[in-house]
XYZ file of C-alpha atoms in Angstrom:
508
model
C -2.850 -28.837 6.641
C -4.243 -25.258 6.929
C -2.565 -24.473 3.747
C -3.359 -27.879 1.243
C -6.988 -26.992 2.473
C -7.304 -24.558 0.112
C -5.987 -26.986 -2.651
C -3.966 -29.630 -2.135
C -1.953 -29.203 -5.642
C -0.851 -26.216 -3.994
C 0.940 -27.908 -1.220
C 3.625 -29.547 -3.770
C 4.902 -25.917 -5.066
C 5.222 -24.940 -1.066
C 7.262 -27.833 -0.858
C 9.214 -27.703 -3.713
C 10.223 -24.032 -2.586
C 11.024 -25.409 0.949
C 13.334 -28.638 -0.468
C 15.074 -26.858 -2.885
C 15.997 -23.912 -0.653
C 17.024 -25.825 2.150
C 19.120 -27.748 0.153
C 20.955 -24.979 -1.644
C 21.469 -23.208 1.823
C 22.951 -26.563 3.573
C 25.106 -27.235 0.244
C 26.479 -23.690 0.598
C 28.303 -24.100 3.907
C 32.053 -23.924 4.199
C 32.063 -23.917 0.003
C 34.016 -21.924 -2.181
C 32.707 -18.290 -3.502
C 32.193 -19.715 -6.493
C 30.556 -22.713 -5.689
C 28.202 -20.821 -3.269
C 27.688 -18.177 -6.094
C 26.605 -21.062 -8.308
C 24.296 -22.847 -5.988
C 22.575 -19.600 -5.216
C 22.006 -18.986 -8.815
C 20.466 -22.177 -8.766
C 18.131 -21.815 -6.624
C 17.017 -18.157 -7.407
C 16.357 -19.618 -10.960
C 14.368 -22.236 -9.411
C 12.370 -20.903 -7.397
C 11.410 -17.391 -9.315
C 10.881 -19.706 -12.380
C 7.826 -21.405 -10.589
C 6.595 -17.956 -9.163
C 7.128 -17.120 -12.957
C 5.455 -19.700 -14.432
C 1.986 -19.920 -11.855
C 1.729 -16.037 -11.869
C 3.147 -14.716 -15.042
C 2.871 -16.986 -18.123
C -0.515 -15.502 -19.102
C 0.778 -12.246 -18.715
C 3.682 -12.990 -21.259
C 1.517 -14.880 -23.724
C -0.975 -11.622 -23.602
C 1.596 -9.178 -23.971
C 3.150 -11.311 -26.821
C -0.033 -11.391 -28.511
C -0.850 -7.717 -28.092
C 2.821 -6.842 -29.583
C 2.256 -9.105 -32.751
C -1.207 -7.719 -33.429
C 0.784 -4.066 -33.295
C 2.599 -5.472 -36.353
C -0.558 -7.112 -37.895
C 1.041 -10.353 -37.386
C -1.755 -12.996 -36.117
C -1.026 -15.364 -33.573
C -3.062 -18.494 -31.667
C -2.465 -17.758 -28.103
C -2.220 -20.520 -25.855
C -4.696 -21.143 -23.275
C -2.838 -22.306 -20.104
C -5.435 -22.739 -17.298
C -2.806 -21.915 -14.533
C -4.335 -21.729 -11.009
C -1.869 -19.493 -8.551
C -1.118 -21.032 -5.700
C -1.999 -18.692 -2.601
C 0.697 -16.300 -1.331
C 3.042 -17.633 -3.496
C 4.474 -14.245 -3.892
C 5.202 -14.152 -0.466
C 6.829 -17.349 1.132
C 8.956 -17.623 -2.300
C 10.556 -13.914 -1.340
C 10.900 -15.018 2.360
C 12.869 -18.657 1.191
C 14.979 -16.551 -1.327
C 15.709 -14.199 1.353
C 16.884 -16.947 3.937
C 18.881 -18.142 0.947
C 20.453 -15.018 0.314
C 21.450 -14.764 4.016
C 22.937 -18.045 4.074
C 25.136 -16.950 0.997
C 26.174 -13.683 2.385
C 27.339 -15.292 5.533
C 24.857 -12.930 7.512
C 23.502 -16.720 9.036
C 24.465 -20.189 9.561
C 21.848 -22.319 7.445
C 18.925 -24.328 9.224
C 19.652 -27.953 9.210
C 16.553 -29.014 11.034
C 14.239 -28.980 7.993
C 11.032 -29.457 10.161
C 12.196 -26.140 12.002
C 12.771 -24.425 8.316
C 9.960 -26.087 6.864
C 7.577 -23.776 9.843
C 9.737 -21.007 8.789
C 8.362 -20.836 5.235
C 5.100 -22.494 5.663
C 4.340 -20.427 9.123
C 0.553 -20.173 8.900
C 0.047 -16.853 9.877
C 1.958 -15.417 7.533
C 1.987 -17.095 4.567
C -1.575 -15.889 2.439
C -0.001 -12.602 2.864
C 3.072 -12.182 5.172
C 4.633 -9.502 6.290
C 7.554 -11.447 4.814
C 9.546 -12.318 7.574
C 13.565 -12.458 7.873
C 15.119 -15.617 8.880
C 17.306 -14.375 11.482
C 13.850 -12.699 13.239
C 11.684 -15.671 13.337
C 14.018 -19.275 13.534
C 15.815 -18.062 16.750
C 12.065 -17.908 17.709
C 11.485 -21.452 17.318
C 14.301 -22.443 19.388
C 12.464 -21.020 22.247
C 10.476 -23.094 24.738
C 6.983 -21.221 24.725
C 4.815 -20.658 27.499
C 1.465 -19.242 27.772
C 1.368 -15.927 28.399
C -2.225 -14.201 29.416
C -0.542 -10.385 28.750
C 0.943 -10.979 24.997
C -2.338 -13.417 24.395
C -4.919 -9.697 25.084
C -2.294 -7.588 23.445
C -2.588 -10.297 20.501
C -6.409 -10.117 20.498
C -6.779 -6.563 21.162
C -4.528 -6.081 17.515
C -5.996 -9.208 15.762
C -9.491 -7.240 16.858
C -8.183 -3.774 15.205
C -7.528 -5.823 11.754
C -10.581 -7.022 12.001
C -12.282 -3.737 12.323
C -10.127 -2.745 9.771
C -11.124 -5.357 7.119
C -14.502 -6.381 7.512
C -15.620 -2.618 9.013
C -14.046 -0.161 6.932
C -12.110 -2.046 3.839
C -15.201 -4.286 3.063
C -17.969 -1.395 3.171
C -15.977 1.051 1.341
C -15.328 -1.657 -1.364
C -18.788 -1.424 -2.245
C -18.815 1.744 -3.809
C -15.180 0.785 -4.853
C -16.077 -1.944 -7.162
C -19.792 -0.501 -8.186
C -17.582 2.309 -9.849
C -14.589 0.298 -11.050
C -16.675 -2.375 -12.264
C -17.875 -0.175 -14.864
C -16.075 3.288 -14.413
C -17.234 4.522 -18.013
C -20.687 4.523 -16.303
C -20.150 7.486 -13.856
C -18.710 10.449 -14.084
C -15.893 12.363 -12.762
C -17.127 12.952 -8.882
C -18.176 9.267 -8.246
C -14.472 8.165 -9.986
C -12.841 11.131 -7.470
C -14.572 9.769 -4.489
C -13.905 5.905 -5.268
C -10.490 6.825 -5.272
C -10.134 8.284 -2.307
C -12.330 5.485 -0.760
C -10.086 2.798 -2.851
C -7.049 4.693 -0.957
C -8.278 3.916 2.246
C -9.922 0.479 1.713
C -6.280 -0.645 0.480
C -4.470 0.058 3.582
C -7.377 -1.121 5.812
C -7.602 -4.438 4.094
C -4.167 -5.313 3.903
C -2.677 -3.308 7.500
C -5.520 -5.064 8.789
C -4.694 -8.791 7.729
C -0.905 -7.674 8.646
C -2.588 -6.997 12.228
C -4.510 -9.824 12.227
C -1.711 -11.963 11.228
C 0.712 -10.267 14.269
C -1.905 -10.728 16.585
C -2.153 -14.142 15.843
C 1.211 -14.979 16.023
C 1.687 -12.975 19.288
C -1.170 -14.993 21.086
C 1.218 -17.925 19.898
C 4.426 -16.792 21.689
C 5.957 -15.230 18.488
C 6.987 -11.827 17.600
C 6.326 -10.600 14.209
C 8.072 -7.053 12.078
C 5.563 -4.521 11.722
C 4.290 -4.157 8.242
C 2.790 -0.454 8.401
C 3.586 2.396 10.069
C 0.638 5.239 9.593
C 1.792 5.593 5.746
C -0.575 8.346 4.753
C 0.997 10.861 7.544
C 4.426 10.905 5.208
C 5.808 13.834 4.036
C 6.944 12.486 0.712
C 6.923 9.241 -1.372
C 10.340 7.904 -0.079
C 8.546 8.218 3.770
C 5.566 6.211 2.674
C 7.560 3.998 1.371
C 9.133 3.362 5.061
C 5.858 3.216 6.141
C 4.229 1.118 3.937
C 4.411 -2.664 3.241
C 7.477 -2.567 5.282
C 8.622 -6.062 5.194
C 8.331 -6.109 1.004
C 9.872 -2.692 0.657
C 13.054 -3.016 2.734
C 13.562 -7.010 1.177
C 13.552 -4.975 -2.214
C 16.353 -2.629 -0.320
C 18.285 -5.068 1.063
C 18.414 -7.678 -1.969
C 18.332 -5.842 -4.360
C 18.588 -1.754 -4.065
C 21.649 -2.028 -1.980
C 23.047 -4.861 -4.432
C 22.627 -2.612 -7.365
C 25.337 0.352 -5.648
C 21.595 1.818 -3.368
C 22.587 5.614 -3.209
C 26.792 4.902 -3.439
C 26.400 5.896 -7.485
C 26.379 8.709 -9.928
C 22.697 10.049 -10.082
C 21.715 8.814 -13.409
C 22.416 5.151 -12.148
C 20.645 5.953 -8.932
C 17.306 7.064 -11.168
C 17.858 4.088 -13.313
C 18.273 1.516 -9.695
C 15.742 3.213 -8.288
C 12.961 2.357 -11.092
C 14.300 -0.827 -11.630
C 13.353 -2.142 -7.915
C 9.763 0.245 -8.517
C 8.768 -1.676 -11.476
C 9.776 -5.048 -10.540
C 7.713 -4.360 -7.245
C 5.026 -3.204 -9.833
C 5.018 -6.586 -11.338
C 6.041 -8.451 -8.024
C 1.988 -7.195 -7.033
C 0.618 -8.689 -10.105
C 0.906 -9.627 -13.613
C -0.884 -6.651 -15.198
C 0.523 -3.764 -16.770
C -1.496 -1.784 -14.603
C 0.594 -2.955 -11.826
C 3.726 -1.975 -13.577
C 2.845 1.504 -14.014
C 1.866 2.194 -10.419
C 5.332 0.416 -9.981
C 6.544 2.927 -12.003
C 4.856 6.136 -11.015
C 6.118 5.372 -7.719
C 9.566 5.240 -8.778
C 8.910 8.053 -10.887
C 7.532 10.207 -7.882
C 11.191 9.415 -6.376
C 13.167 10.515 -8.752
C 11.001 13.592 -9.225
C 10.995 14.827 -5.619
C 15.277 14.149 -5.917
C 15.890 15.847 -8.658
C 14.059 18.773 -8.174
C 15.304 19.298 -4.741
C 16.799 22.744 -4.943
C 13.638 24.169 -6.779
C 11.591 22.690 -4.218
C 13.906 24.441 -1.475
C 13.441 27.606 -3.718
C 9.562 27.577 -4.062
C 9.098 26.797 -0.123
C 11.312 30.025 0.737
C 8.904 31.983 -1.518
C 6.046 30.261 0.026
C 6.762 30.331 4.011
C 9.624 32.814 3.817
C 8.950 36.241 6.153
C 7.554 38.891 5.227
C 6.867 42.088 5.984
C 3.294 43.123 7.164
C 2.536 45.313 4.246
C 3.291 42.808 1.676
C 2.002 39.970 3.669
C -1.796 42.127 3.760
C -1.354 42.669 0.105
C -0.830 38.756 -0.398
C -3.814 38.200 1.826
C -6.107 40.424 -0.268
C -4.833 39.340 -3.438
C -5.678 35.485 -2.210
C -9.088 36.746 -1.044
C -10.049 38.327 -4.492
C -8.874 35.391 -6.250
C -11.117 33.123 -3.880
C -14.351 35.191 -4.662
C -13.846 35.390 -7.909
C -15.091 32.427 -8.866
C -17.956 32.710 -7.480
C -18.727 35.598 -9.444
C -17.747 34.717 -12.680
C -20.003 33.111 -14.488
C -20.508 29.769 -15.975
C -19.531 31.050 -19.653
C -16.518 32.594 -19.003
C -15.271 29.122 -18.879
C -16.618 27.897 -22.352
C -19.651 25.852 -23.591
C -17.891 22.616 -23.229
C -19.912 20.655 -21.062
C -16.774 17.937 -20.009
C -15.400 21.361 -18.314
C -13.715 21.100 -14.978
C -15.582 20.005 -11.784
C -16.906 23.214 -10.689
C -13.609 24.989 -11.155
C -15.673 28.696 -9.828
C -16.719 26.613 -6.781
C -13.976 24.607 -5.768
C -10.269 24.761 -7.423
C -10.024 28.656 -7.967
C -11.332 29.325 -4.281
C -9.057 26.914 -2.484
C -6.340 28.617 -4.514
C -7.102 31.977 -3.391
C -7.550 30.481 0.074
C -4.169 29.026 -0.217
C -2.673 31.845 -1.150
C -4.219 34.406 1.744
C -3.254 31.562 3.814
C 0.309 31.510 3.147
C 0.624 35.330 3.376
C -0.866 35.425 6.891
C 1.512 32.963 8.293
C 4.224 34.905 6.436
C 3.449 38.136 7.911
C 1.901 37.535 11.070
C 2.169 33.943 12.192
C 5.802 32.490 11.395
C 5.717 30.300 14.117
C 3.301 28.135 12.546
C 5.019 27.595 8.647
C 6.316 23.698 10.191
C 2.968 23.004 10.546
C 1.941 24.014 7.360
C 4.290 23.143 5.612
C 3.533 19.501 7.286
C 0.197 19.376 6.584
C 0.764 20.517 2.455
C 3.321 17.852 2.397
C 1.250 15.486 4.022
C -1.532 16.580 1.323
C 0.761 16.301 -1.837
C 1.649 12.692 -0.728
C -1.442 11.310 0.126
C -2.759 12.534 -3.502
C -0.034 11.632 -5.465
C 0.214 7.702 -3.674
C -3.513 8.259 -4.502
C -3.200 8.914 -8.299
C -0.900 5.554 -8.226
C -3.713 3.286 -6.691
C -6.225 3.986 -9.312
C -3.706 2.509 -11.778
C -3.612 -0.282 -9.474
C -7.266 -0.561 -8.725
C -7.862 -0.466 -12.348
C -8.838 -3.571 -14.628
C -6.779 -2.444 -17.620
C -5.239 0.132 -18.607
C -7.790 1.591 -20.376
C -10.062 1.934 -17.363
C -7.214 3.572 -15.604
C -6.413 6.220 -18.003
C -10.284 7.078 -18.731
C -10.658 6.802 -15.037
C -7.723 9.802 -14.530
C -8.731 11.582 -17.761
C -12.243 11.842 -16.248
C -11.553 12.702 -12.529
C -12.568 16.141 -13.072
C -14.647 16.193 -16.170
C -18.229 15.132 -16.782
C -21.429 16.371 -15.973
C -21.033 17.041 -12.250
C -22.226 17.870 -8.942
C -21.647 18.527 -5.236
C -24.781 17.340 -4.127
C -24.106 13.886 -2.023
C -27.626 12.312 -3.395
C -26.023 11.960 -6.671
C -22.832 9.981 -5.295
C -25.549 7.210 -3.752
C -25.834 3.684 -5.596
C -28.021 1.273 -5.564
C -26.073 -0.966 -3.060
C -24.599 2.262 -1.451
C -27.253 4.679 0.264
C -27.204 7.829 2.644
C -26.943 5.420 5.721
C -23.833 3.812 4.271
C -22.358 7.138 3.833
C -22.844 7.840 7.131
C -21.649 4.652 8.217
C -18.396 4.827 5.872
C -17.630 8.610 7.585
C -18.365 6.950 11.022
C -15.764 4.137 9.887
C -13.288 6.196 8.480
C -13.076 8.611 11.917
C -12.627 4.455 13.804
C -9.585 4.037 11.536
C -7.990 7.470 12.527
C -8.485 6.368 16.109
C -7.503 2.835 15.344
C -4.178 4.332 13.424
C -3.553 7.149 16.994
C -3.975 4.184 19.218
C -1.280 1.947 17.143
C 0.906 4.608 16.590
C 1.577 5.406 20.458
C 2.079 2.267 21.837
C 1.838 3.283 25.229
C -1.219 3.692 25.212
C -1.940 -0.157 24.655
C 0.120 -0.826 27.212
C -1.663 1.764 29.937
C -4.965 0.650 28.627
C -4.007 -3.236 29.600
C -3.060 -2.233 32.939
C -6.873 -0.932 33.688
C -9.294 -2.373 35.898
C -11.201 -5.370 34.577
C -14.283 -3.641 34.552
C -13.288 -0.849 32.083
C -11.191 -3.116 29.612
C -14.417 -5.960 29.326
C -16.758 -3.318 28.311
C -14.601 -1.613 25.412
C -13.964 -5.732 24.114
C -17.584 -6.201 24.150
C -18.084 -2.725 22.195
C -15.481 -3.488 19.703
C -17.177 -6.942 19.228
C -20.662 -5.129 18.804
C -19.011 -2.698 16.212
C -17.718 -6.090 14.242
C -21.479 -7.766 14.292
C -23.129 -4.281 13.651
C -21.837 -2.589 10.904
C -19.232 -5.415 9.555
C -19.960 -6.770 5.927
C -19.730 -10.163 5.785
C -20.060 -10.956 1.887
C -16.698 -10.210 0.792
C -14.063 -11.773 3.349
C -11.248 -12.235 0.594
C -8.315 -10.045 0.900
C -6.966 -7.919 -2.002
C -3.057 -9.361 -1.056
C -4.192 -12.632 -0.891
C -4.188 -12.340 -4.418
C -0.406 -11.839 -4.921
């Protein structure tokens, strides 16, 4: 019922999904390799056929036409209005997963179908997961629940952090998010710059937070649910965020299809080519836009990248936070500090009368690379002990701005906003001053209130990621938990936007 409610047309492709599946997994048992091989097929071809057809026939058709006109070849385009079922994407990868088990041998199938039916249809999960494996969550429903008044606060206290996370921080930021998107040929390179680093955090507050929202839920309910995100933007490199992020779609891409294709057992030119394979099918698994395929496949670029150049990366950090003597390491310090100066006393011509020139390059990139630089010859020469940390914290940078580059692809209505959006980041008539960053819909106070929101979410993310802590925190006194419930609740009706509840994955 909770899902038909949204349409009930929608209800026949979930059950279509859930007959078909259950049948090819009971038909499998104690059958030939062959036979199982073939009834698998089946059912893959099935079921990714009507994810194919409700998500991607548009997609083809435009594509299609776009090729022909390349050619000068002119072609009526159907019009199929296709509606997409919701979080189709999602129960369809968690039924073909199940399948896949069954096949493997890794379970026996379900043969109650009211029991598998819950499994696919489970209502916390399915607008948009995490996808859940079979052999977590049906031994769960053999299980005789009972009320339990510690896992039904822990399940509040999280589903109260997604909220936060959604309707405090994803939801306000996305007002300057789609202000600029919405027309990004209208502003120049500093608003683009700072709606994608807003973008980059509204993503992973929307979606962690209906992940938390959705494992809350299920906890109050008596079920355990896999944790979806893991504090992705502390990794040290792409391959780490992608253990950290979306971590029920990323390892189902690992373990049905990665591993399938020989994983990391091959020569390296097959590994690059498995490796963007599964990147720009997860591209397109996200949406059927090209825009989608690229950040699929500047991900899986960014992979192959940081493998291959391994050794030179080895080579430049041994220049970089190798020791050094103290003479050298003063001269490296001085040299940084003239370089930082310097652009603040060059002037404005030395860089050319092209007004699209960089965004303040004398104020901001030359002296944070002179900064850099006497940075990295102090801890060289007279601070050794702290090169993990900064090598940490540069790694930590690097990722975060190159997962960043990716998401304006995938924030992006076409490709054409996307490129002009990272041809632009830099260029334009610009300025540091914050008054010329406000909108119409986006003042000082919001601002304020974003920084404010942004500061929650690190505490949010510190609380999360030491579990303890919820754990010592629910063994407090009455009187000191109550009070921080009713503040998070204030926080919620105080600076919470309440016009735009839908969430970006729901669309997928």
């Amino acid at each position: 019922m909770f899902y038909i409610s949204w349409n009930p047309s929608f209800g026949l492709t979930l059950l279509t999904t859930t007959i078909t599946i259950y049948v090819a997994a009971v038909a499998m048992d104690g059958q030939e390799p062959s036979r199982k091989r073939l009834i698998l097929v089946g059912a893959v071809i099935v079921n990714l056929g009507i994810l194919i057809f409700f998500k991607y026939s548009n997609f083809f058709f435009n594509s299609l036409k776009d090729s022909l006109q390349f050619f000068n070849i002119d072609w009526q385009q159907p019009t199929l209005k296709i509606l997409l079922p919701v979080g189709i994407s999602f129960y369809t990868f968690q039924a073909l997963g199940y399948c896949i088990d069954v096949y493997r041998g890794d379970r026996k199938p379900e043969r109650h179908f009211g029991k598998f039916a819950l499994f696919v249809s489970f209502f916390p999960l399915i607008l948009a997961g995490p996808i859940e494996r079979s052999g977590r969550l049906l031994p769960q429903f053999e299980e005789k629940k009972q009320f339990s008044y510690d896992r039904a606060v822990s399940g509040l206290l999280l589903f109260c952090f997604g909220l936060i996370k959604k309707i405090v921080i994803a939801d306000r930021l996305a007002v300057y998010v789609n202000t600029v998107f919405g027309d990004i040929r209208a502003f120049n390179g500093s608003a683009i710059l700072l709606a994608a680093y807003f973008f980059t955090i509204q993503i992973y507050c929307d979606f962690s937070g209906y992940s938390d929202m959705a494992i809350g839920t299920a906890r109050i309910m008596g079920y355990d649910i896999m944790e979806n995100f893991r504090q992705p933007y502390r990794s040290l490199s792409i391959a780490e965020f992608w253990r950290r992020w979306h971590i029920s779609l990323s390892s189902w891409f690992r373990d049905y299809l990665y591993v399938p294709l020989g994983g990391n057992r091959v020569a390296r030119l097959r590994w690059y080519f498995n490796i963007m394979i599964v990147f720009l099918l997860s591209g397109l698994w996200h949406g059927a836009q090209w825009t989608f395929v690229v950040w699929g496949g500047l991900h899986g670029l960014f992979l192959c990248a940081g493998a291959g150049f391994r050794k030179i990366r080895g080579t430049i950090a041994g220049i970089m936070f190798g020791a050094a003597g103290k003479p050298l390491a003063i001269a490296i310090i001085l040299v940084g500090l003239a370089v930082s100066v310097s652009g603040y006393l060059l002037p404005p011509r030395w860089y050319g009368p092209d007004p699209r020139r960089l965004l303040y390059l004398e104020q901001i990139a030359i002296p944070l690379a002179g900064l850099c630089i006497a940075a990295a010859g102090f801890i060289k020469g007279f601070k050794q002990s702290a090169v993990g940390s900064l090598r940490k914290i540069m790694s930590i940078a690097l990722t975060f701005h190159l997962v960043m580059l990716g998401w304006i692809f995938f924030r992006a209505e076409k490709m054409a906003d996307a490129w002009y959006a990272v041809t632009h980041l830099f260029m334009g008539k610009q300025t540091l001053k914050l008054s010329a960053w406000y909108q119409p819909n986006f003042k000082r106070y919001e601002f304020i209130i974003a920084g404010l929101a942004i500061i929650l979410l690190i505490v949010i993310d510190s609380v999360q990621a030491r579990g303890e802590l919820r754990e010592r925190f629910a063994k407090l006194p009455a009187y000191i938990r109550w009070p921080v419930y009713q503040l998070l609740v204030i926080i919620v009706l105080l600076f919470g936007i309440f016009t735009q509840s839908k969430f970006i994955y729901s669309n997928f």
